[in-house]
Amino acid sequence: MSGMSMALAMLIANPVILGATPAPITGPAQPGAEPQGDMVQGDTDAHARMTIAVAVHGTGPYRFLIDTGSQRTVVSTALAGTLKLAQGPQVRVVGIAGAHDVATAQVESITIGPRAFYGLTVPLLERANMGADGILGTDSLQHQRVLLDFARNTITIGNLAETGGGRGFEIVVRAKERSGRLIMTDALIDGVRTDVVIDTGASGTIGNRALQEALAKKPRQAMLKGAVSSVTGQELAVDLGVADKLELGGIGVSNVVIAYADAPAFSELKLSRKPAIFLGMRELRAFKRVAIDFTKRKVSFDLAGAR
């Protein structure tokens, strides 16, 4: 698991483009049922991340983070205890701040509206560290398209047709898949070619040391010291800096705050040696809509109404 949620307060101008109430849950969908596009109302947590209402074993609603930077779906230890989930083997979770051995549980079904995911073995983490009852990771999203509509504060999960099609998106960027995550390889940060992982579970953007070193060769303002925290409860010291512009598919996002660190999540994805970032919700919210298509390996951006 990587691209974990961050609790990092950053007082700086918002990025700009250059150039809620839980949904009702009636029970799990039946296997073999015809899938329908599932639009649910999202809530925004204290770190600008989006959570949705889900059912676990037909009960709920519970609040789960949508986390495209996490390889695994996660349930809180408290929820596992409440539902008396069967215990599984220990696994190692790799987050932004470090690796940690945790217990797992067996989940028969997780349901979002009419769409359900079955037979999951999920790591168990503390709710206080996640800020939610669980995390919906890429193991549950591999054959889905996730549409984040920031203007309406909604999340839609389904195929291309079920999530409204591709019209209205000015920019479409192809990505590579690695360990369940989508990586865009043609981005530039202040002229430095950088790999980008879309990370909806992170409040801000994390950069690796290779990017920091590459940008250090350019005239930059002084770095500030800070720390980020992972959903595993671990903390990691970081250097905070501001990039003038992130260029992605012909568009530019200015004032990109980057927390530079030797995060194990980069090593897990083999992204340590070349400049790379986990792009968090602060920058993603500069757009009206973002669609992450795991099946077609594309990320689409809607600029209309972006600030």
PDB file of N, CA and C in Angstrom, residues 13-58:
ATOM      1  N   ALA A  13      -1.072  29.994  -1.253  1.00  0.00           N
ATOM      2  CA  ALA A  13      -2.114  30.266  -2.237  1.00  0.00           C
ATOM      3  C   ALA A  13      -2.573  28.992  -2.917  1.00  0.00           C
ATOM      4  N   ASN A  14      -3.859  28.938  -3.291  1.00  0.00           N
ATOM      5  CA  ASN A  14      -4.400  27.764  -3.961  1.00  0.00           C
ATOM      6  C   ASN A  14      -3.767  27.575  -5.328  1.00  0.00           C
ATOM      7  N   PRO A  15      -3.679  26.315  -5.816  1.00  0.00           N
ATOM      8  CA  PRO A  15      -3.195  26.101  -7.173  1.00  0.00           C
ATOM      9  C   PRO A  15      -4.186  26.667  -8.181  1.00  0.00           C
ATOM     10  N   VAL A  16      -3.717  27.107  -9.303  1.00  0.00           N
ATOM     11  CA  VAL A  16      -4.583  27.618 -10.360  1.00  0.00           C
ATOM     12  C   VAL A  16      -4.204  26.981 -11.682  1.00  0.00           C
ATOM     13  N   ILE A  17      -5.180  26.894 -12.580  1.00  0.00           N
ATOM     14  CA  ILE A  17      -4.936  26.369 -13.917  1.00  0.00           C
ATOM     15  C   ILE A  17      -4.401  27.475 -14.800  1.00  0.00           C
ATOM     16  N   LEU A  18      -3.357  27.200 -15.498  1.00  0.00           N
ATOM     17  CA  LEU A  18      -2.786  28.146 -16.463  1.00  0.00           C
ATOM     18  C   LEU A  18      -3.192  27.656 -17.837  1.00  0.00           C
ATOM     19  N   GLY A  19      -3.504  28.621 -18.693  1.00  0.00           N
ATOM     20  CA  GLY A  19      -3.785  28.297 -20.100  1.00  0.00           C
ATOM     21  C   GLY A  19      -5.086  27.644 -20.150  1.00  0.00           C
ATOM     22  N   ALA A  20     -21.282  16.203   3.817  1.00  0.00           N
ATOM     23  CA  ALA A  20     -22.317  15.950   2.905  1.00  0.00           C
ATOM     24  C   ALA A  20     -23.150  14.859   3.487  1.00  0.00           C
ATOM     25  N   THR A  21     -24.152  14.601   2.786  1.00  0.00           N
ATOM     26  CA  THR A  21     -25.000  13.611   3.492  1.00  0.00           C
ATOM     27  C   THR A  21     -24.741  12.225   2.951  1.00  0.00           C
ATOM     28  N   PRO A  22     -24.509  11.182   3.798  1.00  0.00           N
ATOM     29  CA  PRO A  22     -24.248   9.843   3.289  1.00  0.00           C
ATOM     30  C   PRO A  22     -25.403   9.316   2.446  1.00  0.00           C
ATOM     31  N   ALA A  23     -25.072   8.576   1.363  1.00  0.00           N
ATOM     32  CA  ALA A  23     -26.099   7.973   0.525  1.00  0.00           C
ATOM     33  C   ALA A  23     -26.741   6.800   1.254  1.00  0.00           C
ATOM     34  N   PRO A  24     -28.060   6.600   1.071  1.00  0.00           N
ATOM     35  CA  PRO A  24     -28.696   5.469   1.734  1.00  0.00           C
ATOM     36  C   PRO A  24     -28.220   4.148   1.159  1.00  0.00           C
ATOM     37  N   ILE A  25     -28.139   3.123   1.997  1.00  0.00           N
ATOM     38  CA  ILE A  25     -27.697   1.805   1.559  1.00  0.00           C
ATOM     39  C   ILE A  25     -28.764   0.799   1.946  1.00  0.00           C
ATOM     40  N   THR A  26     -29.205  -0.001   0.970  1.00  0.00           N
ATOM     41  CA  THR A  26     -30.282  -0.946   1.211  1.00  0.00           C
ATOM     42  C   THR A  26     -29.778  -2.371   1.337  1.00  0.00           C
ATOM     43  N   GLY A  27     -28.506  -2.618   1.021  1.00  0.00           N
ATOM     44  CA  GLY A  27     -27.975  -3.972   1.128  1.00  0.00           C
ATOM     45  C   GLY A  27     -27.109  -4.278  -0.055  1.00  0.00           C
ATOM     46  N   PRO A  28     -26.349  -5.376   0.002  1.00  0.00           N
ATOM     47  CA  PRO A  28     -25.401  -5.694  -1.053  1.00  0.00           C
ATOM     48  C   PRO A  28     -26.074  -6.115  -2.334  1.00  0.00           C
ATOM     49  N   ALA A  29     -25.412  -5.791  -3.477  1.00  0.00           N
ATOM     50  CA  ALA A  29     -25.889  -6.254  -4.767  1.00  0.00           C
ATOM     51  C   ALA A  29     -25.676  -7.751  -4.880  1.00  0.00           C
ATOM     52  N   GLN A  30     -26.509  -8.412  -5.678  1.00  0.00           N
ATOM     53  CA  GLN A  30     -26.387  -9.845  -5.839  1.00  0.00           C
ATOM     54  C   GLN A  30     -25.387 -10.176  -6.923  1.00  0.00           C
ATOM     55  N   PRO A  31     -24.591 -11.252  -6.758  1.00  0.00           N
ATOM     56  CA  PRO A  31     -23.653 -11.658  -7.789  1.00  0.00           C
ATOM     57  C   PRO A  31     -24.392 -11.914  -9.087  1.00  0.00           C
ATOM     58  N   GLY A  32     -23.808 -11.424 -10.201  1.00  0.00           N
ATOM     59  CA  GLY A  32     -24.395 -11.637 -11.507  1.00  0.00           C
ATOM     60  C   GLY A  32     -25.376 -10.560 -11.904  1.00  0.00           C
ATOM     61  N   ALA A  33     -25.690  -9.647 -10.991  1.00  0.00           N
ATOM     62  CA  ALA A  33     -26.610  -8.564 -11.340  1.00  0.00           C
ATOM     63  C   ALA A  33     -25.981  -7.634 -12.343  1.00  0.00           C
ATOM     64  N   GLU A  34     -26.808  -7.034 -13.187  1.00  0.00           N
ATOM     65  CA  GLU A  34     -26.319  -6.121 -14.217  1.00  0.00           C
ATOM     66  C   GLU A  34     -25.750  -4.866 -13.557  1.00  0.00           C
ATOM     67  N   PRO A  35     -24.480  -4.543 -13.772  1.00  0.00           N
ATOM     68  CA  PRO A  35     -23.893  -3.377 -13.114  1.00  0.00           C
ATOM     69  C   PRO A  35     -24.450  -2.073 -13.661  1.00  0.00           C
ATOM     70  N   GLN A  36     -24.629  -1.128 -12.795  1.00  0.00           N
ATOM     71  CA  GLN A  36     -25.077   0.201 -13.175  1.00  0.00           C
ATOM     72  C   GLN A  36     -24.072   1.215 -12.652  1.00  0.00           C
ATOM     73  N   GLY A  37     -23.973   2.343 -13.357  1.00  0.00           N
ATOM     74  CA  GLY A  37     -23.099   3.398 -12.865  1.00  0.00           C
ATOM     75  C   GLY A  37     -23.558   3.833 -11.492  1.00  0.00           C
ATOM     76  N   ASP A  38     -22.658   3.951 -10.580  1.00  0.00           N
ATOM     77  CA  ASP A  38     -23.008   4.241  -9.196  1.00  0.00           C
ATOM     78  C   ASP A  38     -22.505   5.623  -8.832  1.00  0.00           C
ATOM     79  N   MET A  39     -23.424   6.594  -8.773  1.00  0.00           N
ATOM     80  CA  MET A  39     -23.066   7.935  -8.328  1.00  0.00           C
ATOM     81  C   MET A  39     -23.489   8.090  -6.879  1.00  0.00           C
ATOM     82  N   VAL A  40     -22.555   8.472  -6.034  1.00  0.00           N
ATOM     83  CA  VAL A  40     -22.871   8.701  -4.627  1.00  0.00           C
ATOM     84  C   VAL A  40     -22.382  10.072  -4.221  1.00  0.00           C
ATOM     85  N   GLN A  41     -23.070  10.638  -3.252  1.00  0.00           N
ATOM     86  CA  GLN A  41     -22.659  11.931  -2.734  1.00  0.00           C
ATOM     87  C   GLN A  41     -21.405  11.762  -1.898  1.00  0.00           C
ATOM     88  N   GLY A  42     -20.404  12.563  -2.160  1.00  0.00           N
ATOM     89  CA  GLY A  42     -19.173  12.488  -1.388  1.00  0.00           C
ATOM     90  C   GLY A  42     -19.173  13.475  -0.241  1.00  0.00           C
ATOM     91  N   ASP A  43     -18.425  13.144   0.775  1.00  0.00           N
ATOM     92  CA  ASP A  43     -18.143  14.077   1.863  1.00  0.00           C
ATOM     93  C   ASP A  43     -16.678  14.464   1.771  1.00  0.00           C
ATOM     94  N   THR A  44     -16.339  15.648   2.246  1.00  0.00           N
ATOM     95  CA  THR A  44     -14.959  16.100   2.273  1.00  0.00           C
ATOM     96  C   THR A  44     -14.472  16.091   3.706  1.00  0.00           C
ATOM     97  N   ASP A  45     -13.343  15.402   3.946  1.00  0.00           N
ATOM     98  CA  ASP A  45     -12.843  15.347   5.314  1.00  0.00           C
ATOM     99  C   ASP A  45     -11.958  16.547   5.611  1.00  0.00           C
ATOM    100  N   ALA A  46     -11.349  16.545   6.782  1.00  0.00           N
ATOM    101  CA  ALA A  46     -10.559  17.699   7.225  1.00  0.00           C
ATOM    102  C   ALA A  46      -9.339  17.935   6.355  1.00  0.00           C
ATOM    103  N   HIS A  47      -8.925  16.941   5.561  1.00  0.00           N
ATOM    104  CA  HIS A  47      -7.739  17.071   4.723  1.00  0.00           C
ATOM    105  C   HIS A  47      -8.087  17.154   3.245  1.00  0.00           C
ATOM    106  N   ALA A  48      -9.332  17.559   2.914  1.00  0.00           N
ATOM    107  CA  ALA A  48      -9.798  17.792   1.549  1.00  0.00           C
ATOM    108  C   ALA A  48      -9.918  16.515   0.730  1.00  0.00           C
ATOM    109  N   ARG A  49      -9.896  15.347   1.392  1.00  0.00           N
ATOM    110  CA  ARG A  49     -10.078  14.085   0.680  1.00  0.00           C
ATOM    111  C   ARG A  49     -11.568  13.754   0.610  1.00  0.00           C
ATOM    112  N   MET A  50     -11.948  12.864  -0.319  1.00  0.00           N
ATOM    113  CA  MET A  50     -13.358  12.530  -0.508  1.00  0.00           C
ATOM    114  C   MET A  50     -13.665  11.168   0.093  1.00  0.00           C
ATOM    115  N   THR A  51     -14.730  11.115   0.895  1.00  0.00           N
ATOM    116  CA  THR A  51     -15.199   9.854   1.446  1.00  0.00           C
ATOM    117  C   THR A  51     -16.599   9.560   0.923  1.00  0.00           C
ATOM    118  N   ILE A  52     -16.944   8.264   0.881  1.00  0.00           N
ATOM    119  CA  ILE A  52     -18.268   7.868   0.417  1.00  0.00           C
ATOM    120  C   ILE A  52     -18.871   6.885   1.402  1.00  0.00           C
ATOM    121  N   ALA A  53     -20.193   6.712   1.298  1.00  0.00           N
ATOM    122  CA  ALA A  53     -20.904   5.774   2.149  1.00  0.00           C
ATOM    123  C   ALA A  53     -20.880   4.395   1.513  1.00  0.00           C
ATOM    124  N   VAL A  54     -20.502   3.382   2.290  1.00  0.00           N
ATOM    125  CA  VAL A  54     -20.495   2.000   1.805  1.00  0.00           C
ATOM    126  C   VAL A  54     -21.187   1.118   2.831  1.00  0.00           C
ATOM    127  N   ALA A  55     -21.562  -0.093   2.366  1.00  0.00           N
ATOM    128  CA  ALA A  55     -22.057  -1.124   3.270  1.00  0.00           C
ATOM    129  C   ALA A  55     -21.022  -2.234   3.345  1.00  0.00           C
ATOM    130  N   VAL A  56     -20.821  -2.776   4.534  1.00  0.00           N
ATOM    131  CA  VAL A  56     -19.943  -3.931   4.726  1.00  0.00           C
ATOM    132  C   VAL A  56     -20.805  -5.053   5.291  1.00  0.00           C
ATOM    133  N   HIS A  57     -20.841  -6.186   4.595  1.00  0.00           N
ATOM    134  CA  HIS A  57     -21.701  -7.316   4.968  1.00  0.00           C
ATOM    135  C   HIS A  57     -23.165  -6.878   5.059  1.00  0.00           C
ATOM    136  N   GLY A  58     -23.547  -5.920   4.188  1.00  0.00           N
ATOM    137  CA  GLY A  58     -24.938  -5.497   4.126  1.00  0.00           C
ATOM    138  C   GLY A  58     -25.352  -4.514   5.190  1.00  0.00           C
TER     139      GLY A  58
END
